[in-house]
Coordinates of C-alpha atoms and ligand atoms in Angstrom, one line a residue:
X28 CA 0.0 0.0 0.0
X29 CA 1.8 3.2 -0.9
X30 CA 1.4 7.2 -2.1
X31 CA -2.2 8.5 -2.0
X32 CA -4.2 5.2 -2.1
X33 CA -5.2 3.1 0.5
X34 CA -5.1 0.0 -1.4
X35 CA -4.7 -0.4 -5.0
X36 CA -7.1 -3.5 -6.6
X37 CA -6.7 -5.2 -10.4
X38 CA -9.1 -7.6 -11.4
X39 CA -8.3 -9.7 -14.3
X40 CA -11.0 -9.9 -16.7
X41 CA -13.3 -6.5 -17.6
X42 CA -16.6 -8.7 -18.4
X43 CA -20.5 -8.4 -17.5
X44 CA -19.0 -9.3 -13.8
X45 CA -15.4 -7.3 -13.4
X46 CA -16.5 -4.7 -14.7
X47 CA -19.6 -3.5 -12.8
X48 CA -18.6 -5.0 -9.8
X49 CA -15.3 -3.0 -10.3
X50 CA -17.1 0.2 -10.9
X51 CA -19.0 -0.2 -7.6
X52 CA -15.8 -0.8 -5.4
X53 CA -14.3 2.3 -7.2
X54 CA -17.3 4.4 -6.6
X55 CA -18.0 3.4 -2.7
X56 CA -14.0 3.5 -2.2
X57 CA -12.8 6.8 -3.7
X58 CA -9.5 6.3 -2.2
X59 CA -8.9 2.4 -3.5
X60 CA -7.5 2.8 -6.8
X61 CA -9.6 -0.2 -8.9
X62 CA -7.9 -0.8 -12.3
X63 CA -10.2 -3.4 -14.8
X64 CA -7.5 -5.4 -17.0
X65 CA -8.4 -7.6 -19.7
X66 CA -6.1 -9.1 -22.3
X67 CA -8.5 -7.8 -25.0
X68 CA -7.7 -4.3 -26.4
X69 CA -11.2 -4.4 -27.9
X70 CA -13.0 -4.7 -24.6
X71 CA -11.4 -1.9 -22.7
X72 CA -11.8 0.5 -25.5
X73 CA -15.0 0.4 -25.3
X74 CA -15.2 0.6 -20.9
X75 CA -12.9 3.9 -22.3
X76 CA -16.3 5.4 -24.2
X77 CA -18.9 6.0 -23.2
X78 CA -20.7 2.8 -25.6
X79 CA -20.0 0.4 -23.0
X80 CA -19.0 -3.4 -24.1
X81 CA -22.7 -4.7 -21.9
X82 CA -25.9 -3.2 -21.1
X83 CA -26.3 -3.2 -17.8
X84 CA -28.8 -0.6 -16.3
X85 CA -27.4 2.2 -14.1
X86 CA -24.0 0.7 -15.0
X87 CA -22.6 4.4 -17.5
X88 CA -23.4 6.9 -14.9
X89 CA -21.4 4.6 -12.0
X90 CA -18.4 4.1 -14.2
X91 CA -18.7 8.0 -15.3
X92 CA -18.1 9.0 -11.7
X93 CA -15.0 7.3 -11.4
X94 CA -13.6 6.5 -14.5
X95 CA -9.9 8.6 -14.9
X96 CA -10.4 9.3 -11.3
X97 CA -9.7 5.9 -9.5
X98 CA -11.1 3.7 -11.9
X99 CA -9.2 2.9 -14.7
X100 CA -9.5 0.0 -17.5
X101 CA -5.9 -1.4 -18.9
X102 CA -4.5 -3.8 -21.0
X103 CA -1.0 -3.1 -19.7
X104 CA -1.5 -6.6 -17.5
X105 CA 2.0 -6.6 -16.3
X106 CA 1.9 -3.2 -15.1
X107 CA -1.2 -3.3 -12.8
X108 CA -0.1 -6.8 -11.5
X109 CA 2.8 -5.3 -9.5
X110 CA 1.4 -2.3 -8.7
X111 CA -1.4 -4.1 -7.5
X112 CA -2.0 -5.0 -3.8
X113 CA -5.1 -7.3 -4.4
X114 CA -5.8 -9.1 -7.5
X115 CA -9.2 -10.1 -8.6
X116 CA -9.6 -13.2 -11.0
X117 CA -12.8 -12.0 -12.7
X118 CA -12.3 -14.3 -16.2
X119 CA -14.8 -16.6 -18.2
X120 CA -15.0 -20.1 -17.1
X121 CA -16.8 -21.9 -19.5
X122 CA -17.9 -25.5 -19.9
X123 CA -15.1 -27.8 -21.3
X124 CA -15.7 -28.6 -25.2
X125 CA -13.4 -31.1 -25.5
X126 CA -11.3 -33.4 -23.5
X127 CA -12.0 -34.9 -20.2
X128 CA -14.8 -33.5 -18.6
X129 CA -16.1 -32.4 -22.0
X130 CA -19.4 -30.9 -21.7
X131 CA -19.8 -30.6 -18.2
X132 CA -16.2 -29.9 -16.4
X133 CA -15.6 -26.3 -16.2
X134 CA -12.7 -24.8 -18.4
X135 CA -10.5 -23.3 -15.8
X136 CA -7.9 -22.4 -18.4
X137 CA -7.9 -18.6 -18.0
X138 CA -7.7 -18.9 -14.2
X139 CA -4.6 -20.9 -14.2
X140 CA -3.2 -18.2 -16.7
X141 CA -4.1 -15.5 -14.7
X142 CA -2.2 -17.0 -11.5
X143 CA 0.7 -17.8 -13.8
X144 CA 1.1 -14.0 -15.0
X145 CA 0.4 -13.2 -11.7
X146 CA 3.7 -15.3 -10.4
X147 CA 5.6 -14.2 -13.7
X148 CA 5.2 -10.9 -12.8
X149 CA 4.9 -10.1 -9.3
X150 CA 7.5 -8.4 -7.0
X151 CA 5.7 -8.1 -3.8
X152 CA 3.2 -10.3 -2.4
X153 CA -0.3 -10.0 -3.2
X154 CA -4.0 -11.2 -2.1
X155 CA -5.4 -13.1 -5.2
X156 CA -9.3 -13.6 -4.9
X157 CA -10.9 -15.8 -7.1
X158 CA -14.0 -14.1 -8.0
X159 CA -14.8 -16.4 -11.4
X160 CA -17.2 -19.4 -10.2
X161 CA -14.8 -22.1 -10.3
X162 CA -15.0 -25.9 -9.2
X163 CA -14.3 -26.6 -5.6
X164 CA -10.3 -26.8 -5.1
X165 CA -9.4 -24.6 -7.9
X166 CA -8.1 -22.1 -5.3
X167 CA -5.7 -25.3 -4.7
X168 CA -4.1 -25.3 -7.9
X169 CA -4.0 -21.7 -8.0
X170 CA -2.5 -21.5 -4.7
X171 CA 0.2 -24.1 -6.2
X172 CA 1.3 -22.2 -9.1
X173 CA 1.9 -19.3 -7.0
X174 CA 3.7 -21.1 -4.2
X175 CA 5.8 -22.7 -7.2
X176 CA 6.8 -19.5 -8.4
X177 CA 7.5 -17.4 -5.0
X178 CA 10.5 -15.5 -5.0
X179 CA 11.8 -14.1 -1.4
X180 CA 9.6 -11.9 0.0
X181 CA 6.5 -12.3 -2.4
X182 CA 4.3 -14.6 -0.9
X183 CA 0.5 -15.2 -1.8
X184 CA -2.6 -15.4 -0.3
X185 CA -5.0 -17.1 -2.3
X186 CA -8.8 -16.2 -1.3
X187 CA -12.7 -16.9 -2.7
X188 CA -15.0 -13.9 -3.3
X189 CA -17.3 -15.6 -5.5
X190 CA -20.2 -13.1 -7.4
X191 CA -24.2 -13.3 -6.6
X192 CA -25.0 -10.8 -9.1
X193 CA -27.8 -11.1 -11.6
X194 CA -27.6 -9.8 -15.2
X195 CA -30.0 -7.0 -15.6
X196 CA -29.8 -6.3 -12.0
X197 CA -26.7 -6.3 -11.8
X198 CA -25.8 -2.0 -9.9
X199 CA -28.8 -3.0 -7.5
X200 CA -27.3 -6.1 -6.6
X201 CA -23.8 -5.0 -6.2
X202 CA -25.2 -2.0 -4.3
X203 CA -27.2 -4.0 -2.2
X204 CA -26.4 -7.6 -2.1
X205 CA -28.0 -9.9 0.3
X206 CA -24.6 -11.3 1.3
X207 CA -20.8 -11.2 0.2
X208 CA -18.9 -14.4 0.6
X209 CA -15.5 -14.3 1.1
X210 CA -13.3 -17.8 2.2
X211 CA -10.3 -17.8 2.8
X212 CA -7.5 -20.5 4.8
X213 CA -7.8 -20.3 8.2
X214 CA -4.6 -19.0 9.2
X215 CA -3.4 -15.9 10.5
X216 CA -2.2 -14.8 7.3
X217 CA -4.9 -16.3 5.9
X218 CA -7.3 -14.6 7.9
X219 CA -5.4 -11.0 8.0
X220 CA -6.0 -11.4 3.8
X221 CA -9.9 -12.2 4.7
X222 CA -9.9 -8.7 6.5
X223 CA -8.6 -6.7 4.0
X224 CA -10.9 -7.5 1.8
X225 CA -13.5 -7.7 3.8
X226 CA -12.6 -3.9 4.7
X227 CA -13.6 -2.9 0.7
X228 CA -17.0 -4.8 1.1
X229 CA -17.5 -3.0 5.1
X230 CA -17.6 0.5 3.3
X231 CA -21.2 0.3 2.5
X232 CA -21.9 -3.0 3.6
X233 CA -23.3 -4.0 7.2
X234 CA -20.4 -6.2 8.9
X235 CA -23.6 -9.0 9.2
X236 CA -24.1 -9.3 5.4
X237 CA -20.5 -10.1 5.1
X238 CA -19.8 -13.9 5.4
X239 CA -16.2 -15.2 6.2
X240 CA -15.7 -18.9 5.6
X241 CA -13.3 -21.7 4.7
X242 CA -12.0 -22.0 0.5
X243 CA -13.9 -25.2 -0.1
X244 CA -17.5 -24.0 1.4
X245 CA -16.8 -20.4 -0.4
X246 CA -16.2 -22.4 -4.1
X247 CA -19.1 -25.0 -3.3
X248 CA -21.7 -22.3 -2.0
X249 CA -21.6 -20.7 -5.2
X250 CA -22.7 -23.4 -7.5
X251 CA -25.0 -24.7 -5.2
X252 CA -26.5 -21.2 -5.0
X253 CA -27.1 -21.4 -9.2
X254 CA -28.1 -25.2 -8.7
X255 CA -31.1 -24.1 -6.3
X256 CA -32.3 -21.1 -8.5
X257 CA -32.2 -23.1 -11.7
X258 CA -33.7 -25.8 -9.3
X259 CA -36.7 -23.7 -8.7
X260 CA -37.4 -22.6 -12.5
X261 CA -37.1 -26.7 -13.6
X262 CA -39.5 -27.3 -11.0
X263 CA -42.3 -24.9 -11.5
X264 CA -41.6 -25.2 -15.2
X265 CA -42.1 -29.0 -14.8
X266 CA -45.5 -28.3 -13.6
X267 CA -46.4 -25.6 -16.6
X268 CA -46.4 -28.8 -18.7
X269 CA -49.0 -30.4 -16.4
X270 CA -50.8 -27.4 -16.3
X271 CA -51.0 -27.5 -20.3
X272 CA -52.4 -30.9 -19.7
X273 CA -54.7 -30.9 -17.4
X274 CA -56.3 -27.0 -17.3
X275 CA -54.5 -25.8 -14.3
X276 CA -53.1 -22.2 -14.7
X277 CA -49.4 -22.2 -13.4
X278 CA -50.0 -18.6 -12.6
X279 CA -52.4 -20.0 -9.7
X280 CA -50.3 -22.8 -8.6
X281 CA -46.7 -20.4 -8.5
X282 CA -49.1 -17.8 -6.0
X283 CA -51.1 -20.5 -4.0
X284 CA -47.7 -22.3 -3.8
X285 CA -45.1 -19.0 -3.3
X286 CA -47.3 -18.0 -0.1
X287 CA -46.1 -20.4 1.7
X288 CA -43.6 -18.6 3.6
X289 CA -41.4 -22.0 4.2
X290 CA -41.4 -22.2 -0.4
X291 CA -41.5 -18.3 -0.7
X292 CA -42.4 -16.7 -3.7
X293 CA -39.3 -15.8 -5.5
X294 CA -38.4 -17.8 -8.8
X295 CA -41.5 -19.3 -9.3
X296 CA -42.3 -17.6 -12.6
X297 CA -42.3 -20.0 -15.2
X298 CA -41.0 -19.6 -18.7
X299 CA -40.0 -20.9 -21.9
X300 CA -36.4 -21.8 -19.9
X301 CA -33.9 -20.2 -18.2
X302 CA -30.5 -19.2 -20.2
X303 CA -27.4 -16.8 -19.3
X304 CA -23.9 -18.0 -18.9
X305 CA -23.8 -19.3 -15.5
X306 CA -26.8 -21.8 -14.4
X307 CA -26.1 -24.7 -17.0
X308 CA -22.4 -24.3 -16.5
X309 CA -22.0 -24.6 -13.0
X310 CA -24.6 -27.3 -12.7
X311 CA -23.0 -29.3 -15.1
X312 CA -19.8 -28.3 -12.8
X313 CA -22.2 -29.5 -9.5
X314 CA -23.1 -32.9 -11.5
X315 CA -19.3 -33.4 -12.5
X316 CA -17.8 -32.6 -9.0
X317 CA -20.5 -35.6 -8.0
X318 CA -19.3 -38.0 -10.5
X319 CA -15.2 -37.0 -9.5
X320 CA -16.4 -37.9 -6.1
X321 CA -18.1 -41.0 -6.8
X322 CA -21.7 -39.7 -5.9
X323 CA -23.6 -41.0 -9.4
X324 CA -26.9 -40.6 -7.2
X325 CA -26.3 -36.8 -6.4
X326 CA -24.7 -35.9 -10.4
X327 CA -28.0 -37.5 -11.9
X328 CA -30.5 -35.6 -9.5
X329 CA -28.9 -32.6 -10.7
X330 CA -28.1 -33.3 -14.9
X331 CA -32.1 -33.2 -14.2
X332 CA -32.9 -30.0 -13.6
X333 CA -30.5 -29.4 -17.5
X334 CA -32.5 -32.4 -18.4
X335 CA -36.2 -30.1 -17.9
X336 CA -34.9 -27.5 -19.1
X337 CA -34.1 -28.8 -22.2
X338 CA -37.5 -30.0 -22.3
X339 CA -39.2 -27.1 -22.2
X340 CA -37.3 -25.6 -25.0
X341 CA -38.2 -28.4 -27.2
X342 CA -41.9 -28.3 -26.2
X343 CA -42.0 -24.8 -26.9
X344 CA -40.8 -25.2 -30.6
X345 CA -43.2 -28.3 -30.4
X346 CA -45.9 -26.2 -29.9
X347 CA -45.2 -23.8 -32.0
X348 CA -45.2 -26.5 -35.2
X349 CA -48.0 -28.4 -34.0
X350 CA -50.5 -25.1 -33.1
X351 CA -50.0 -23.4 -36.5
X352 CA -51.3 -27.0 -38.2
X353 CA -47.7 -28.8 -38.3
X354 CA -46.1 -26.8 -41.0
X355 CA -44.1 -23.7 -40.6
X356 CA -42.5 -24.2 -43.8
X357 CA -42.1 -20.9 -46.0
X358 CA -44.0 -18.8 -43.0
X359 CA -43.0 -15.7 -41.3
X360 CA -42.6 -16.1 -37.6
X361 CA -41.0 -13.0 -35.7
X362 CA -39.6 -13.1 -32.5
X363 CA -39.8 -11.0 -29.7
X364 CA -36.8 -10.5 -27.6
X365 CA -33.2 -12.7 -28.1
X366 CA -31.7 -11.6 -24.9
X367 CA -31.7 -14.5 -22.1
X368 CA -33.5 -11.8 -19.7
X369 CA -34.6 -8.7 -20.1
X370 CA -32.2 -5.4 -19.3
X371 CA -29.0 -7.5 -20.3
X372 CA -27.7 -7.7 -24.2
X373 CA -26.2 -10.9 -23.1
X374 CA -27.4 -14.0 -25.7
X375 CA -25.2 -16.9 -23.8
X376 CA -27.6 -20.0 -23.5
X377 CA -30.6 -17.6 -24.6
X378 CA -33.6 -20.2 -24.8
X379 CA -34.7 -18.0 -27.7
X380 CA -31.5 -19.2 -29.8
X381 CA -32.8 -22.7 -29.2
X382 CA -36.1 -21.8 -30.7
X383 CA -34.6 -20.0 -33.7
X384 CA -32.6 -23.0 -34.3
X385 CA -35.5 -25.1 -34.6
X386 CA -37.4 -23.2 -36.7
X387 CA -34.6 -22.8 -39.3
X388 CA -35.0 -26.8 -39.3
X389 CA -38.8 -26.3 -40.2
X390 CA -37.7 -23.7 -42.9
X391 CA -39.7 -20.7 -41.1
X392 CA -38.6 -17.4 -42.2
X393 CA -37.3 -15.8 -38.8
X394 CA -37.8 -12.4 -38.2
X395 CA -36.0 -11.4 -35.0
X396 CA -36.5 -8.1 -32.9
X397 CA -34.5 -7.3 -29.2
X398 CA -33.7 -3.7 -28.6
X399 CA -30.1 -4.6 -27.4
X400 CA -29.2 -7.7 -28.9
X401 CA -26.5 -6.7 -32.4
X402 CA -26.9 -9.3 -35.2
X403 CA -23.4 -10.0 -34.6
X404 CA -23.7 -11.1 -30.9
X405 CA -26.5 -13.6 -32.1
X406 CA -24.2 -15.5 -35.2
X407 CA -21.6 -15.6 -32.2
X408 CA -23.0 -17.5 -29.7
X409 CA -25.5 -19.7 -32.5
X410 CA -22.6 -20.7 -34.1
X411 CA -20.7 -21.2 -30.7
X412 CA -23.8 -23.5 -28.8
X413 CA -25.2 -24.5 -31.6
X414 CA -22.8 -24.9 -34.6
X415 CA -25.1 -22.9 -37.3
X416 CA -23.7 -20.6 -39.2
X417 CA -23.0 -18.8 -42.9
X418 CA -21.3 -22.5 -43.9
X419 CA -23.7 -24.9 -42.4
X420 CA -26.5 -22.9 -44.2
X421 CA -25.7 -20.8 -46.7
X422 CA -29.0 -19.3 -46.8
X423 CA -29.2 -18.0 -43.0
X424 CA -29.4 -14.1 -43.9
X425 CA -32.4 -15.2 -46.2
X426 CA -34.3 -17.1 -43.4
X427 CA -33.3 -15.3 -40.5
X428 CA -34.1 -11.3 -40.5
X429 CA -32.9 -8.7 -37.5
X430 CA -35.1 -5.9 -37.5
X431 CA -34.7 -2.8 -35.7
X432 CA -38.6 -1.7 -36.0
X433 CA -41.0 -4.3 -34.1
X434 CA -43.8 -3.7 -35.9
X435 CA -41.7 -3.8 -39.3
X436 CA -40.3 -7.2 -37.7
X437 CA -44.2 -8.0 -37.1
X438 CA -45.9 -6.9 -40.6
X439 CA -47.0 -10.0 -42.8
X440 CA -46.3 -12.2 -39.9
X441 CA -48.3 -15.6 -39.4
X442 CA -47.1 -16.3 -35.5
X443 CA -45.4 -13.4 -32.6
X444 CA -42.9 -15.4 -30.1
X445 CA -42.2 -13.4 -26.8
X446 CA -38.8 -14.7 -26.1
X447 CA -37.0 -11.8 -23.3
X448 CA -39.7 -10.4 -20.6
X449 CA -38.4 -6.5 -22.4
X450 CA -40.7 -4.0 -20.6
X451 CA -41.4 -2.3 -23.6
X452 CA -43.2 -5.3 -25.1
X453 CA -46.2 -4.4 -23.0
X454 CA -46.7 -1.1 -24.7
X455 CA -47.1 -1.8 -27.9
X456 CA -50.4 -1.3 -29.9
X457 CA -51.5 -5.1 -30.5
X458 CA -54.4 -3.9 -32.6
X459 CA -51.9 -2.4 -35.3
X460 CA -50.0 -5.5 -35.0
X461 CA -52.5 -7.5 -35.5
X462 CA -54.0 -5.9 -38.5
X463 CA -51.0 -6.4 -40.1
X464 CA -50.5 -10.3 -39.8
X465 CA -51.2 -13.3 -41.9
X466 CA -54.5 -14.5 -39.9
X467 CA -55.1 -16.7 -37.8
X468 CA -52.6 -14.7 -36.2
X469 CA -50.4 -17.0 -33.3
X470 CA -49.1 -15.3 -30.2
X471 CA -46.8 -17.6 -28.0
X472 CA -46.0 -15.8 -24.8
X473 CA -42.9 -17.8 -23.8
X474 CA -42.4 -15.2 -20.8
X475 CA -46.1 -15.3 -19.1
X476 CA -45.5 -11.5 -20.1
X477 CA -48.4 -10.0 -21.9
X478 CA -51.9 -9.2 -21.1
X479 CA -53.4 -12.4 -23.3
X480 CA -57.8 -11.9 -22.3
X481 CA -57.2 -8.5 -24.2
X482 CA -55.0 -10.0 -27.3
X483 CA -58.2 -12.4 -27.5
X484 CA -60.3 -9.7 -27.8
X485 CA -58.2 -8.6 -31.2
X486 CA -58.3 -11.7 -32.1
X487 CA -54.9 -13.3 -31.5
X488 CA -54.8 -17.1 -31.2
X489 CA -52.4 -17.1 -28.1
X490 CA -50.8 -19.9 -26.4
X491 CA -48.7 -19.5 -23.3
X492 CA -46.9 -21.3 -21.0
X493 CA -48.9 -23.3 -18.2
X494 CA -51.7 -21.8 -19.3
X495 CA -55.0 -23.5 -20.1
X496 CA -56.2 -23.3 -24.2
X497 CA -59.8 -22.0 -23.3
X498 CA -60.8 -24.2 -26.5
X499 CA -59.3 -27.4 -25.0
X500 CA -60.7 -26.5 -21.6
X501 CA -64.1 -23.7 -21.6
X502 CA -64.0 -21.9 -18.6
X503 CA -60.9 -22.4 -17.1
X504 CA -59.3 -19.5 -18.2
X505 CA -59.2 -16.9 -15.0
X506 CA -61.0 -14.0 -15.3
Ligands
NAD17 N1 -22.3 -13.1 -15.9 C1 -22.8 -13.3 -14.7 O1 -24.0 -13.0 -14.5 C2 -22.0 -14.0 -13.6 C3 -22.5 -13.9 -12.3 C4 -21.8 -14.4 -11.3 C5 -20.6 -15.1 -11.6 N2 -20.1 -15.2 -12.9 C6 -18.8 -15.8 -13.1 O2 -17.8 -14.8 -13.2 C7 -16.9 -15.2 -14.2 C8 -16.7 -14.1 -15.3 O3 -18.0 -14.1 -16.0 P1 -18.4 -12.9 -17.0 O4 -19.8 -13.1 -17.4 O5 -17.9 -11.6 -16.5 O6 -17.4 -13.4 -18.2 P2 -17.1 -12.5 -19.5 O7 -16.9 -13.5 -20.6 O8 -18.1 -11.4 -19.7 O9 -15.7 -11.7 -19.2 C9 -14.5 -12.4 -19.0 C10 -13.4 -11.5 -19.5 O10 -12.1 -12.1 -19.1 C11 -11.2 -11.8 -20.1 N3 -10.0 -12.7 -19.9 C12 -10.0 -14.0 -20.3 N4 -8.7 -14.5 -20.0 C13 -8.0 -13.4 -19.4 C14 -6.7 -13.3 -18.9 N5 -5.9 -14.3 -18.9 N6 -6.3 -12.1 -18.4 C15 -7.2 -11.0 -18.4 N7 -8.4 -11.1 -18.9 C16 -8.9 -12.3 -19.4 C17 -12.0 -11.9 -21.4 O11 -11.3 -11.3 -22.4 C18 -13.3 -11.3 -21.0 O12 -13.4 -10.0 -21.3 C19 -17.3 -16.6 -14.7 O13 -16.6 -17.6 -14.0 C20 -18.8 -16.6 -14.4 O14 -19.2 -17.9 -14.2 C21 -20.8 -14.6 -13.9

């Protein structure tokens, strides 16, 4: 710790997690010096403008107020490491693609790097806090590559700060999180580490909300954490299929349900599936921790909840095929929203790429509308999950359309797909919509997110989620 700062912070990694959560220490700490690195010049050029590289509500105006004043975002990696008296690993950690583990281990590639640029580079000791979601014992190997690289006088202490934040939420969250975790070894210097960061957090955190533990329970409360939320969503999902079924309203069972205070009402919404970057990864990280351990019982129970999720995809695209008389060929289907969730631009695992992707197999012609996604993010990540692209189908600009004008994206159509829960989807005038589609006209609200007893009365065909079809079932629809 020297000249004016208290305590000078890098974190490795300027993504949808080191960078806001960055930009909050900076602003709650004006006399930390925070420093974002990331090994692509691309990246921090744009956390350098003022057309951030994510969309994250609230998240321009908190970088603005500290940006060139103790927040700063760097390439010059080597630099910030030995200037740096705490180190944040904030890198991706995706699921494995190949190898052992493929498909389920997470890739904990650009965590090792980190620690060995770290140990390249470093002159005086350091606190290195894994803040990536990691399998239980990575801190181990980390902690290894640093002690086999320790020169006299630089020692390290390697510590877990995993993140809770939610996409989309993310400045609330960060502002106001329900707890910080922070584990750490359970020695004095070990300990002393714990404190220091704990300190940051303290600033506008009550001491309470702050949770100090051991490495192993830090790493594993994380995914467990994911594994319950996406838990919750397979489960009440799970019973929108029964719903379909039978002419229950999932609506009716998620409130009856949610009011019990011991279930609680949170997560209960069902929906076409969840997406984002983290809940399939680290569950498949939970079920492959259980299989390393021997525990086949505890991996399958959880592959499940991947296993429902999946399902509901499918059905969706299912009913899409089968409600609009088991052809899509040739028709023009627009969809409503790309984004996994709504107030993020992020399209990792979006369940609306899943639908797209079926569709282009049922030669519909895809018209595709989300007021943040770019054209360019979508190819990405299609071609990335799901291997489409220019060379598997030569004809993918043809069939798939982005528009940047809903009801342009709307006009001619045969079928409407509500794909991201976007607030602004509510206020748009259905009537003009509807006038301007092939008729019957389809609505399929994947989100439960529109108002569907007065897009009957326009004369939409809709189909939702859980919901009973008031021609299967007469008077089970709720008034
Ligand atoms: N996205 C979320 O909502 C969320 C929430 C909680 C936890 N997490 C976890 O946090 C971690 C980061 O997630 P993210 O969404 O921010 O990822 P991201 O892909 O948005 O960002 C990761 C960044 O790390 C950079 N990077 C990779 N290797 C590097 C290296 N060696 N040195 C410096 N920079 C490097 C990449 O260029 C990229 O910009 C993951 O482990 C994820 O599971 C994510």
């Amino acid at each position: 710790m020297s000249d004016q700062w208290d305590l000078k912070i890098l974190c490795m990694g300027a993504g949808y997690v080191g960078g806001p959560t960055m930009a909050v220490i900076a602003k709650m700490c004006p006399k930390v010096r925070v420093v974002v690195g990331d090994i692509s010049q691309k990246q921090i050029d744009a956390w350098n403008t003022d057309v951030l590289p994510i969309y994250e509500p609230g998240l321009l105006d908190c970088v603005k107020e500290s940006r060139g004043r103790n927040l700063f975002f760097s390439t010059d990696l080597d630099k910030e490491i030995d200037e740096a008296d705490v180190i944040f690993i904030s890198v991706n950690t995706p699921t494995k693609t190949q190898g052992i583990g493929a498909g389920a281990a997470a890739n904990i590639k650009n965590c090792e790097l980190c620690a060995r640029h770290i140990a390249k580079i470093a002159t005086s000791s350091k606190i290195v806090v894994e803040k990536s979601t990691v399998p239980v014992r990575t801190a181990e190997a980390i902690a290894r590559i640093l002690a086999a690289n320790e020169k006299s006088d630089v020692t390290f202490q390697v510590l877990s700060n995993p993140e809770f934040l939610a996409e989309g939420t993310a400045m609330t969250d960060l502002m106001n999180p329900d707890r910080v975790l922070i584990g750490g070894p359970q020695t004095p210097a070990g300990l002393a580490a714990i404190e220091t960061v704990a300190k940051v957090y303290a600033t506008w955190i009550p001491r309470a909300q702050i949770l100090t533990t051991n490495l192993w329970s830090s790493e594993l409360s994380k995914l467990v954490a994911n594994a319950f939320l996406a838990q919750r969503v397979s489960s009440i999902n799970s019973i929108s299929a029964l719903c379909e079924a039978t002419g229950a309203d999932v609506s009716e069972i998620s409130r009856a349900v949610g009011m019990d205070d011991r279930i609680g009402k949170r997560f209960l919404q069902p929906s076409v599936g969840f997406g984002g970057s983290c809940f399939q990864k680290d569950i498949l990280n939970l079920v492959y921790l259980c299989e390393t351990y021997g525990l086949q019982p505890c991996a399958d129970y959880w592959r499940q909840v991947i296993q429902m999720n999946d399902f509901q995809k499918k059905r969706f695209s299912e009913k899409i095929v089968s409600s609009m008389f088991n052809t899509v060929t040739g028709k023009k289907i627009t969809v409503l929203g790309y984004a996994f969730k709504a107030d993020t631009g992020d399209v990792r695992e979006t369940p609306a790429m899943f639908i797209v992707r079926d569709l282009l197999q049922e030669n519909a012609k895809i018209h595709v509308y989300d007021p943040q996604v770019t054209r360019e993010e979508m190819w990405l990540e299609m071609n990335y999950t799901c291997g489409v692209n220019h060379e598997t189908n030569p004809r993918l600009d043809e069939h798939v359309v982005t528009a940047t004008d809903p009801y342009e994206a709307c006009k001619g159509s045969h079928a409407i797909c509500i794909m991201t829960e976007w607030a602004e989807f509510k206020t748009y005038d259905y009537q003009k919509i509807y006038d301007a589609m092939e008729k019957p006209a389809f609505l399929f609200d994947g989100r439960l997110h529109l108002d569907h007893k007065a897009l009957r009365e326009i004369g939409f065909e809709v189909h939702a989620i859980g919901k009973p079809d008031p021609v299967k079932f007469p008077g089970s629809t709720i008034a």
